[in-house]
Amino acid sequence: MTADNELDIKEAFERAQKGHNNKAKLVASLKSRYSKLEDKTLFHDEFIHYLKYAMIVYKRESAVENVIEFVARFATSFQSPPKPEEEQQEEEDEEEDDEEEDHPFLSFIFNFLLESHKASSHAVRFRACQLINKLLGSMAENAQIDDDLFDRIHQAMLVRVTDKFPNVRIQAALAMTRLQQPQDPDCPTISAYMLILDNDSNAEVRRAVLSCIAMSPSTLPKVLKRTRDIKENVRKLAYQVLSDKVHIKALTIAQRVGLLQQGLRDTSEAVKEMVCSRLLPSWLLRLDGNVIELLHRLDVENCAQTALDTLKAIFKSTPTEELLQSRVKLDNRKLIPADSLTCENVLYWRALCEFIKAEGDDGDEILEQVLPDAATYADYLYGYLKAVPVLSEEQRADFNQLELVMTKEFISQQLIHLVGCLDTNEEGGRKRVLAVLQEMLALPQTPSSLVSLLTEKLLALVHDDHRRIQTVAEIISDVREPIMEASQPVNENESRRQQVQLAEVKVRILEAKQTLEDCISAQDFSQAAELKDSITGLENRRNLIIQEAAESSQPAEKDNRTEKNDPETLLRCLTMCAELLKQMNIKTRIGPTISALMSSLVLPSIANAHPAVRNMAVVCLGTSTLHSREMAKTHMVLLLQIAQLDEVKIRISALRAIIDLLLLFGFQLLSETAVPQTAQSPDRQEEDAPVTEEKGDAPEDTAQSIIVMLSEFLDSEVSDLRTETAEGLAKLMYTGRISSAKMLSRLVLLWYNPVTEDDTRLRHCLGVFFQLYARESRIHQEVVEESFLPTVRTLMNAPATSPLAEVDINNVVELLVELTRPSALIKASNTEEVSVHDYLAVRMCGEMLKDPTAPEVRLYAKTLSNLELSNDGTVRKDLQTLLQQLVQVVKDRVCLRALEKMFSLLVDSKEQAELLSASALQPLDVNADEGATEDPSKSAKRAKRGQRKVCTAKGRKLSRRAESSEESDGENVPESVPVVRPSRRAKTAALEKTKLDLNTLINQEANVSS
């Protein structure tokens, strides 16, 4: 044995397997031995010989990983350390440096690995890519390799990123990390990375690419797309990469808002935590911790709710002391000066107050430091709202003025929201707030966009429904019928006549007074007395004329109420009425005041020419009918007519009202309602006519008419109407108001239809509904089972021009089988009982017996083995009998094999031998079977051009599951049957037994060679 400082290769590999050994010493010792050798060829061959033992092991054993790590360190140890030379000298000596850095042993290792990457063994391919990754990663940051070697590594890894096995693709992707050239728009590595992110089915491969892809304008959209990945770990890593590598200024406003909106509302707590703990702090760090500046970069006017969620997340991680050091500059009244209000600081103020108030009693003292008393705030709010300008039609054409008004309206909305944070327990402040809200609602210059919010805050302060109704009714009366001052015009002739008379009287008074003085001087006292009486009479007449002139100069005032019917006034009143009906308790019945509003305001507005007025009137009508069964019966026909005849937005409002009425009262509501005339196509009428005739009763006819109308809406070209109808039908079916296999089949086909691919809301709604509906009860699963065959028939018979021709039928069948699985029920049923899958199996066997040569027979035969059958003996015997009959009539070899597999699951070995001997089962021709498997389109269904797969709730087909389970290496393991979990000690013992030691293999090889 050699000395410690000169280990032979075998001993070095043996020691390298053990993790506690110092690999640096092993590398130095073996390197010392290598440097003393003159002929390196034998060393190279022996080194590769022992390396191969590790490369044939695919499992991630610790001993093998240690060997790979040792080889990478040893190979890169021959690189000369970077020299501190100037760049010019490095460029001059580039060729010499390349010759020094490309050590023969390192080149030899790379050549061996590049030759091995095409091996048929996936273990060798995996280890070759892993070792190339470690070699490149262990090199110095400014290391250089030969251009030819660079190109060879590049080409080899581009091939391996498309490997069949995910672990090989992962290592190949990681190996190309240092081969990226982000400045080159045509870089093949970047192109391969982006292709993997979009198309690779394995989540771990996508994660590996995310961790190493360089950020550039071309790669950023791909990384952003991964924040919506189906896998939680991929989304989490995508947010981490964005927080570490992407500056906030590199993102557009829409991208920033989208990231926060999706991340903060993600279903995974880990993703939410990543956004709160990594993404937001990194953005704030780049903005010097200025939250107001962050809000400015989010455009809060168009995404207020996202901004509020963001602020809430920031506040949660901020100590209380820092919260009080508010970035909002409040004056001594604890208010933001009106001239300093901006969209950002008022939203921050609102979010801060709402966050503190949500803390409960603990936050009351803190809230008092950032918000004034109710009366002070009410006056502040009143002053700002009155200052919001009202634009004329000409001013609205000026974009700058319109933008200014929209900004002021947004600030006003946030200030109104702050009313909910005020302490209104004190009666004086509460009354002042109520008075301000009522006055603002009554003012005609209050913007229409604030009416709903003002009404909501007003009703929140009034807790009694009757008082609420009275308050809103008075405001509506003042708005629609304001007090007008009527005045009569002054008669100019009469006024002139009075002035002349007054002048004459004044002259006569002066003359009489002069004569009186003369009489007194002449001591003619009798004449003086007469003159005095005459003066008194003239003065009285003068006062009378003055009084008449004053009365005629002032217009005669009297109260005059004029009803306003302009669209803006009606819309304002209807908005208040709708908010009132929404806030009322559902048990509060319709009283005289509401009835008067309905007859004088709501019902006349339904026929208004303005669409917005009609829409709000329909909303009011639909909401009011929820409070009164009699009113619902009266106006149901009107709502049905509106749902079919008006504009799309109004039809949707009427449809929502109809769905709500059916959910609340059920179809019994239609017992006294006239049958509406629904617009039906001739084909539809013929199809549903027998159903109507069989039922015969008027209420059922009406219900049938509504179902037909909803069914026609599902075929509408208007996506919003189609989505609203599907959501309404899902609600009715889930609550048990409708139980229809045909309607469920329509919803399944609508979900898979490529036409609805871009309708995210529809896809999400139905995707959630199918899972909840089927898991709720056994009755619901039976409805799904009844819809199985109609759905398959529709897809099989779809013409080539139909979008349904592109739907993968196997995918649909898998979904329906999963939905009807007995173990999926929330309350699992007894396994001894007949399950829904038992009925489904009998139905499929019956369909196959009807036409054994039909294209769907192979689909049914394959599906039989995936069913979860019960232990009921009678059902099993029936299925055995049906299978025996099928085996005799079915000729397709693939179907026969599937039926044989199903048969073996139903009977034990003895029964199987007896039954098989009595049946007409013939030996299968393996070659013929393989041929049939290679070309399934000949015996199954017809080939369809452009056929593509539509994802189910499970996300992949069974065949893909089987393939991935064979090929995967731990990443793509299919869901297994739950088993008893072993103890920690048992697992530790099992791991010790399965640990791999390469020494045995090496010694065995040495003995054989000797």
CSV table of N, CA, C and O in Angstrom, one decimal, residues 231-310:
chain,number,residue,atom,x,y,z
A,231,LYS,N,-48.3,23.9,-10.2
A,231,LYS,CA,-47.7,23.4,-9.1
A,231,LYS,C,-47.3,24.5,-8.1
A,231,LYS,O,-46.7,25.5,-8.5
A,232,GLU,N,-47.5,24.3,-6.8
A,232,GLU,CA,-47.2,25.3,-5.8
A,232,GLU,C,-45.8,25.6,-5.7
A,232,GLU,O,-45.4,26.8,-5.6
A,233,ASN,N,-44.9,24.6,-5.8
A,233,ASN,CA,-43.5,24.8,-5.6
A,233,ASN,C,-42.9,25.6,-6.8
A,233,ASN,O,-42.0,26.4,-6.6
A,234,VAL,N,-43.4,25.4,-8.0
A,234,VAL,CA,-43.0,26.2,-9.1
A,234,VAL,C,-43.4,27.7,-8.9
A,234,VAL,O,-42.6,28.6,-9.2
A,235,ARG,N,-44.6,27.9,-8.5
A,235,ARG,CA,-45.1,29.3,-8.3
A,235,ARG,C,-44.2,30.0,-7.2
A,235,ARG,O,-43.8,31.1,-7.4
A,236,LYS,N,-44.0,29.2,-6.2
A,236,LYS,CA,-43.2,29.8,-5.1
A,236,LYS,C,-41.8,30.2,-5.5
A,236,LYS,O,-41.3,31.3,-5.2
A,237,LEU,N,-41.1,29.3,-6.3
A,237,LEU,CA,-39.8,29.6,-6.8
A,237,LEU,C,-39.8,30.8,-7.8
A,237,LEU,O,-38.9,31.6,-7.8
A,238,ALA,N,-40.8,30.9,-8.6
A,238,ALA,CA,-40.9,32.0,-9.5
A,238,ALA,C,-41.0,33.3,-8.8
A,238,ALA,O,-40.3,34.3,-9.2
A,239,TYR,N,-41.7,33.4,-7.7
A,239,TYR,CA,-41.7,34.6,-7.0
A,239,TYR,C,-40.4,34.9,-6.3
A,239,TYR,O,-39.9,36.1,-6.2
A,240,GLN,N,-39.7,33.9,-5.9
A,240,GLN,CA,-38.4,34.0,-5.3
A,240,GLN,C,-37.4,34.5,-6.3
A,240,GLN,O,-36.6,35.5,-6.0
A,241,VAL,N,-37.4,34.0,-7.5
A,241,VAL,CA,-36.5,34.4,-8.6
A,241,VAL,C,-36.8,35.9,-8.9
A,241,VAL,O,-35.9,36.7,-9.1
A,242,LEU,N,-38.1,36.3,-9.0
A,242,LEU,CA,-38.4,37.6,-9.4
A,242,LEU,C,-37.9,38.6,-8.3
A,242,LEU,O,-37.5,39.7,-8.6
A,243,SER,N,-38.1,38.2,-7.0
A,243,SER,CA,-37.7,39.1,-6.0
A,243,SER,C,-36.1,39.2,-5.9
A,243,SER,O,-35.6,40.3,-5.5
A,244,ASP,N,-35.4,38.2,-6.3
A,244,ASP,CA,-33.9,38.3,-6.2
A,244,ASP,C,-33.3,38.9,-7.4
A,244,ASP,O,-32.2,39.5,-7.3
A,245,LYS,N,-33.9,38.6,-8.6
A,245,LYS,CA,-33.2,39.0,-9.8
A,245,LYS,C,-33.8,40.1,-10.6
A,245,LYS,O,-33.1,40.6,-11.5
A,246,VAL,N,-35.0,40.5,-10.3
A,246,VAL,CA,-35.7,41.5,-11.1
A,246,VAL,C,-36.0,42.8,-10.3
A,246,VAL,O,-36.6,42.7,-9.2
A,247,HIS,N,-35.5,43.9,-10.8
A,247,HIS,CA,-35.8,45.2,-10.2
A,247,HIS,C,-37.3,45.6,-10.5
A,247,HIS,O,-37.8,45.3,-11.5
A,248,ILE,N,-37.9,46.3,-9.5
A,248,ILE,CA,-39.3,46.7,-9.7
A,248,ILE,C,-39.4,47.6,-10.9
A,248,ILE,O,-40.5,47.6,-11.6
A,249,LYS,N,-38.4,48.4,-11.2
A,249,LYS,CA,-38.5,49.2,-12.4
A,249,LYS,C,-38.5,48.5,-13.7
A,249,LYS,O,-38.9,49.0,-14.7
A,250,ALA,N,-38.1,47.2,-13.7
A,250,ALA,CA,-38.1,46.4,-14.9
A,250,ALA,C,-39.4,45.9,-15.2
A,250,ALA,O,-39.6,45.3,-16.3
A,251,LEU,N,-40.4,46.0,-14.3
A,251,LEU,CA,-41.7,45.5,-14.5
A,251,LEU,C,-42.7,46.6,-14.9
A,251,LEU,O,-42.5,47.7,-14.4
A,252,THR,N,-43.6,46.3,-15.7
A,252,THR,CA,-44.7,47.3,-16.0
A,252,THR,C,-45.7,47.4,-14.9
A,252,THR,O,-45.7,46.5,-14.0
A,253,ILE,N,-46.5,48.4,-14.9
A,253,ILE,CA,-47.5,48.5,-13.8
A,253,ILE,C,-48.4,47.3,-13.8
A,253,ILE,O,-48.8,46.8,-12.8
A,254,ALA,N,-48.8,46.9,-15.0
A,254,ALA,CA,-49.7,45.8,-15.1
A,254,ALA,C,-49.1,44.5,-14.5
A,254,ALA,O,-49.7,43.7,-13.9
A,255,GLN,N,-47.8,44.3,-14.8
A,255,GLN,CA,-47.1,43.1,-14.3
A,255,GLN,C,-46.9,43.2,-12.8
A,255,GLN,O,-47.1,42.2,-12.1
A,256,ARG,N,-46.7,44.4,-12.2
A,256,ARG,CA,-46.6,44.5,-10.8
A,256,ARG,C,-47.9,44.2,-10.1
A,256,ARG,O,-48.0,43.4,-9.1
A,257,VAL,N,-49.0,44.8,-10.6
A,257,VAL,CA,-50.3,44.5,-10.1
A,257,VAL,C,-50.7,43.1,-10.2
A,257,VAL,O,-51.2,42.5,-9.3
A,258,GLY,N,-50.4,42.5,-11.3
A,258,GLY,CA,-50.7,41.1,-11.5
A,258,GLY,C,-50.0,40.2,-10.6
A,258,GLY,O,-50.6,39.2,-10.0
A,259,LEU,N,-48.7,40.4,-10.3
A,259,LEU,CA,-47.9,39.6,-9.4
A,259,LEU,C,-48.5,39.7,-8.0
A,259,LEU,O,-48.7,38.7,-7.3
A,260,LEU,N,-48.8,40.9,-7.5
A,260,LEU,CA,-49.4,41.1,-6.2
A,260,LEU,C,-50.8,40.5,-6.1
A,260,LEU,O,-51.1,39.8,-5.1
A,261,GLN,N,-51.6,40.7,-7.1
A,261,GLN,CA,-53.0,40.2,-7.1
A,261,GLN,C,-53.0,38.7,-7.0
A,261,GLN,O,-53.8,38.1,-6.2
A,262,GLN,N,-52.2,38.0,-7.8
A,262,GLN,CA,-52.2,36.6,-7.8
A,262,GLN,C,-51.5,36.0,-6.6
A,262,GLN,O,-52.0,35.1,-6.0
A,263,GLY,N,-50.4,36.6,-6.2
A,263,GLY,CA,-49.6,36.1,-5.1
A,263,GLY,C,-50.3,36.2,-3.8
A,263,GLY,O,-50.3,35.3,-3.0
A,264,LEU,N,-50.9,37.4,-3.5
A,264,LEU,CA,-51.6,37.6,-2.2
A,264,LEU,C,-52.9,36.8,-2.1
A,264,LEU,O,-53.4,36.6,-1.0
A,265,ARG,N,-53.5,36.4,-3.3
A,265,ARG,CA,-54.7,35.6,-3.2
A,265,ARG,C,-54.5,34.2,-3.6
A,265,ARG,O,-55.4,33.5,-3.9
A,266,ASP,N,-53.2,33.7,-3.6
A,266,ASP,CA,-52.9,32.3,-4.0
A,266,ASP,C,-53.5,31.4,-3.0
A,266,ASP,O,-53.6,31.7,-1.8
A,267,THR,N,-53.9,30.2,-3.5
A,267,THR,CA,-54.5,29.2,-2.6
A,267,THR,C,-53.5,28.6,-1.7
A,267,THR,O,-53.8,28.0,-0.6
A,268,SER,N,-52.2,28.7,-2.0
A,268,SER,CA,-51.1,28.2,-1.2
A,268,SER,C,-50.6,29.2,-0.2
A,268,SER,O,-50.2,30.3,-0.6
A,269,GLU,N,-50.5,28.8,1.1
A,269,GLU,CA,-50.0,29.7,2.1
A,269,GLU,C,-48.5,29.9,1.9
A,269,GLU,O,-48.0,31.0,2.2
A,270,ALA,N,-47.8,28.9,1.3
A,270,ALA,CA,-46.4,29.1,1.1
A,270,ALA,C,-46.1,30.1,0.0
A,270,ALA,O,-45.1,30.9,0.2
A,271,VAL,N,-46.9,30.2,-1.0
A,271,VAL,CA,-46.8,31.2,-2.0
A,271,VAL,C,-47.1,32.6,-1.4
A,271,VAL,O,-46.4,33.6,-1.7
A,272,LYS,N,-48.1,32.7,-0.6
A,272,LYS,CA,-48.5,34.0,0.0
A,272,LYS,C,-47.3,34.5,0.9
A,272,LYS,O,-46.9,35.6,0.9
A,273,GLU,N,-46.7,33.5,1.6
A,273,GLU,CA,-45.6,33.9,2.5
A,273,GLU,C,-44.4,34.3,1.7
A,273,GLU,O,-43.7,35.3,2.1
A,274,MET,N,-44.2,33.7,0.6
A,274,MET,CA,-43.1,34.1,-0.3
A,274,MET,C,-43.3,35.6,-0.8
A,274,MET,O,-42.3,36.4,-0.8
A,275,VAL,N,-44.5,35.9,-1.2
A,275,VAL,CA,-44.8,37.3,-1.6
A,275,VAL,C,-44.6,38.3,-0.5
A,275,VAL,O,-44.0,39.3,-0.7
A,276,CYS,N,-45.1,37.9,0.7
A,276,CYS,CA,-45.0,38.8,1.8
A,276,CYS,C,-43.6,39.0,2.4
A,276,CYS,O,-43.2,40.1,2.8
A,277,SER,N,-42.8,37.9,2.4
A,277,SER,CA,-41.5,37.9,3.1
A,277,SER,C,-40.4,38.1,2.1
A,277,SER,O,-39.3,38.5,2.6
A,278,ARG,N,-40.6,38.0,0.8
A,278,ARG,CA,-39.4,38.1,-0.1
A,278,ARG,C,-39.7,39.2,-1.2
A,278,ARG,O,-38.9,40.1,-1.3
A,279,LEU,N,-40.8,39.1,-1.9
A,279,LEU,CA,-41.1,40.0,-3.0
A,279,LEU,C,-41.3,41.4,-2.5
A,279,LEU,O,-40.6,42.4,-3.0
A,280,LEU,N,-42.3,41.6,-1.6
A,280,LEU,CA,-42.5,43.0,-1.1
A,280,LEU,C,-41.3,43.6,-0.4
A,280,LEU,O,-41.0,44.8,-0.7
A,281,PRO,N,-40.6,42.9,0.5
A,281,PRO,CA,-39.4,43.6,1.1
A,281,PRO,C,-38.4,43.9,0.0
A,281,PRO,O,-37.7,45.0,0.2
A,282,SER,N,-38.2,43.1,-1.0
A,282,SER,CA,-37.2,43.4,-2.0
A,282,SER,C,-37.6,44.7,-2.8
A,282,SER,O,-36.7,45.5,-3.1
A,283,TRP,N,-38.9,44.8,-3.1
A,283,TRP,CA,-39.3,46.0,-3.8
A,283,TRP,C,-39.2,47.3,-2.9
A,283,TRP,O,-38.7,48.3,-3.4
A,284,LEU,N,-39.5,47.1,-1.6
A,284,LEU,CA,-39.4,48.3,-0.7
A,284,LEU,C,-37.9,48.6,-0.5
A,284,LEU,O,-37.6,49.8,-0.4
A,285,LEU,N,-37.1,47.6,-0.5
A,285,LEU,CA,-35.6,47.9,-0.3
A,285,LEU,C,-35.1,48.7,-1.5
A,285,LEU,O,-34.3,49.6,-1.3
A,286,ARG,N,-35.6,48.4,-2.7
A,286,ARG,CA,-35.1,49.2,-3.9
A,286,ARG,C,-35.7,50.6,-4.0
A,286,ARG,O,-35.3,51.4,-4.8
A,287,LEU,N,-36.8,50.8,-3.2
A,287,LEU,CA,-37.5,52.1,-3.1
A,287,LEU,C,-37.2,52.8,-1.8
A,287,LEU,O,-37.9,53.7,-1.4
A,288,ASP,N,-36.1,52.4,-1.1
A,288,ASP,CA,-35.7,53.0,0.2
A,288,ASP,C,-36.7,52.9,1.2
A,288,ASP,O,-36.9,53.8,2.1
A,289,GLY,N,-37.6,51.9,1.2
A,289,GLY,CA,-38.6,51.7,2.2
A,289,GLY,C,-39.7,52.6,2.1
A,289,GLY,O,-40.5,52.7,3.1
A,290,ASN,N,-39.9,53.3,1.0
A,290,ASN,CA,-41.0,54.3,0.9
A,290,ASN,C,-42.3,53.6,0.4
A,290,ASN,O,-42.4,53.2,-0.8
A,291,VAL,N,-43.2,53.4,1.3
A,291,VAL,CA,-44.4,52.7,0.9
A,291,VAL,C,-45.3,53.5,0.0
A,291,VAL,O,-45.9,53.0,-1.0
A,292,ILE,N,-45.3,54.8,0.2
A,292,ILE,CA,-46.1,55.7,-0.7
A,292,ILE,C,-45.5,55.6,-2.1
A,292,ILE,O,-46.3,55.6,-3.1
A,293,GLU,N,-44.2,55.5,-2.3
A,293,GLU,CA,-43.6,55.4,-3.6
A,293,GLU,C,-44.0,54.1,-4.2
A,293,GLU,O,-44.3,54.0,-5.5
A,294,LEU,N,-44.1,53.0,-3.4
A,294,LEU,CA,-44.5,51.7,-3.9
A,294,LEU,C,-46.0,51.8,-4.4
A,294,LEU,O,-46.3,51.3,-5.5
A,295,LEU,N,-46.8,52.5,-3.7
A,295,LEU,CA,-48.2,52.7,-4.2
A,295,LEU,C,-48.3,53.5,-5.5
A,295,LEU,O,-49.1,53.2,-6.3
A,296,HIS,N,-47.4,54.4,-5.6
A,296,HIS,CA,-47.4,55.2,-6.8
A,296,HIS,C,-47.0,54.4,-8.0
A,296,HIS,O,-47.5,54.6,-9.1
A,297,ARG,N,-46.2,53.4,-7.8
A,297,ARG,CA,-45.8,52.5,-8.9
A,297,ARG,C,-46.8,51.4,-9.2
A,297,ARG,O,-46.6,50.5,-10.0
A,298,LEU,N,-47.9,51.4,-8.4
A,298,LEU,CA,-49.0,50.4,-8.6
A,298,LEU,C,-50.2,51.0,-9.3
A,298,LEU,O,-51.1,50.3,-9.6
A,299,ASP,N,-50.3,52.3,-9.4
A,299,ASP,CA,-51.5,53.0,-10.0
A,299,ASP,C,-52.7,52.6,-9.2
A,299,ASP,O,-53.6,51.8,-9.7
A,300,VAL,N,-52.8,53.1,-8.0
A,300,VAL,CA,-53.8,52.7,-7.1
A,300,VAL,C,-55.3,53.0,-7.5
A,300,VAL,O,-56.2,52.4,-7.1
A,301,GLU,N,-55.4,54.0,-8.4
A,301,GLU,CA,-56.7,54.4,-8.9
A,301,GLU,C,-57.4,53.2,-9.6
A,301,GLU,O,-58.7,53.1,-9.5
A,302,ASN,N,-56.7,52.4,-10.3
A,302,ASN,CA,-57.3,51.3,-11.1
A,302,ASN,C,-57.1,49.9,-10.4
A,302,ASN,O,-57.6,48.9,-10.9
A,303,CYS,N,-56.5,49.9,-9.2
A,303,CYS,CA,-56.3,48.6,-8.5
A,303,CYS,C,-56.3,48.8,-7.0
A,303,CYS,O,-55.4,48.4,-6.3
A,304,ALA,N,-57.4,49.5,-6.6
A,304,ALA,CA,-57.4,49.9,-5.1
A,304,ALA,C,-57.4,48.6,-4.2
A,304,ALA,O,-56.7,48.6,-3.2
A,305,GLN,N,-58.1,47.6,-4.6
A,305,GLN,CA,-58.2,46.4,-3.7
A,305,GLN,C,-56.8,45.7,-3.6
A,305,GLN,O,-56.4,45.3,-2.5
A,306,THR,N,-56.1,45.6,-4.7
A,306,THR,CA,-54.8,45.0,-4.7
A,306,THR,C,-53.8,45.8,-3.8
A,306,THR,O,-53.0,45.3,-3.1
A,307,ALA,N,-53.9,47.2,-3.9
A,307,ALA,CA,-53.1,48.0,-3.1
A,307,ALA,C,-53.4,47.9,-1.6
A,307,ALA,O,-52.5,47.9,-0.8
A,308,LEU,N,-54.7,47.7,-1.3
A,308,LEU,CA,-55.1,47.5,0.1
A,308,LEU,C,-54.5,46.2,0.6
A,308,LEU,O,-54.0,46.1,1.8
A,309,ASP,N,-54.6,45.1,-0.2
A,309,ASP,CA,-54.1,43.8,0.2
A,309,ASP,C,-52.6,43.9,0.4
A,309,ASP,O,-52.0,43.3,1.3
A,310,THR,N,-51.9,44.7,-0.5
A,310,THR,CA,-50.5,44.9,-0.3
A,310,THR,C,-50.1,45.6,1.0
A,310,THR,O,-49.2,45.2,1.7
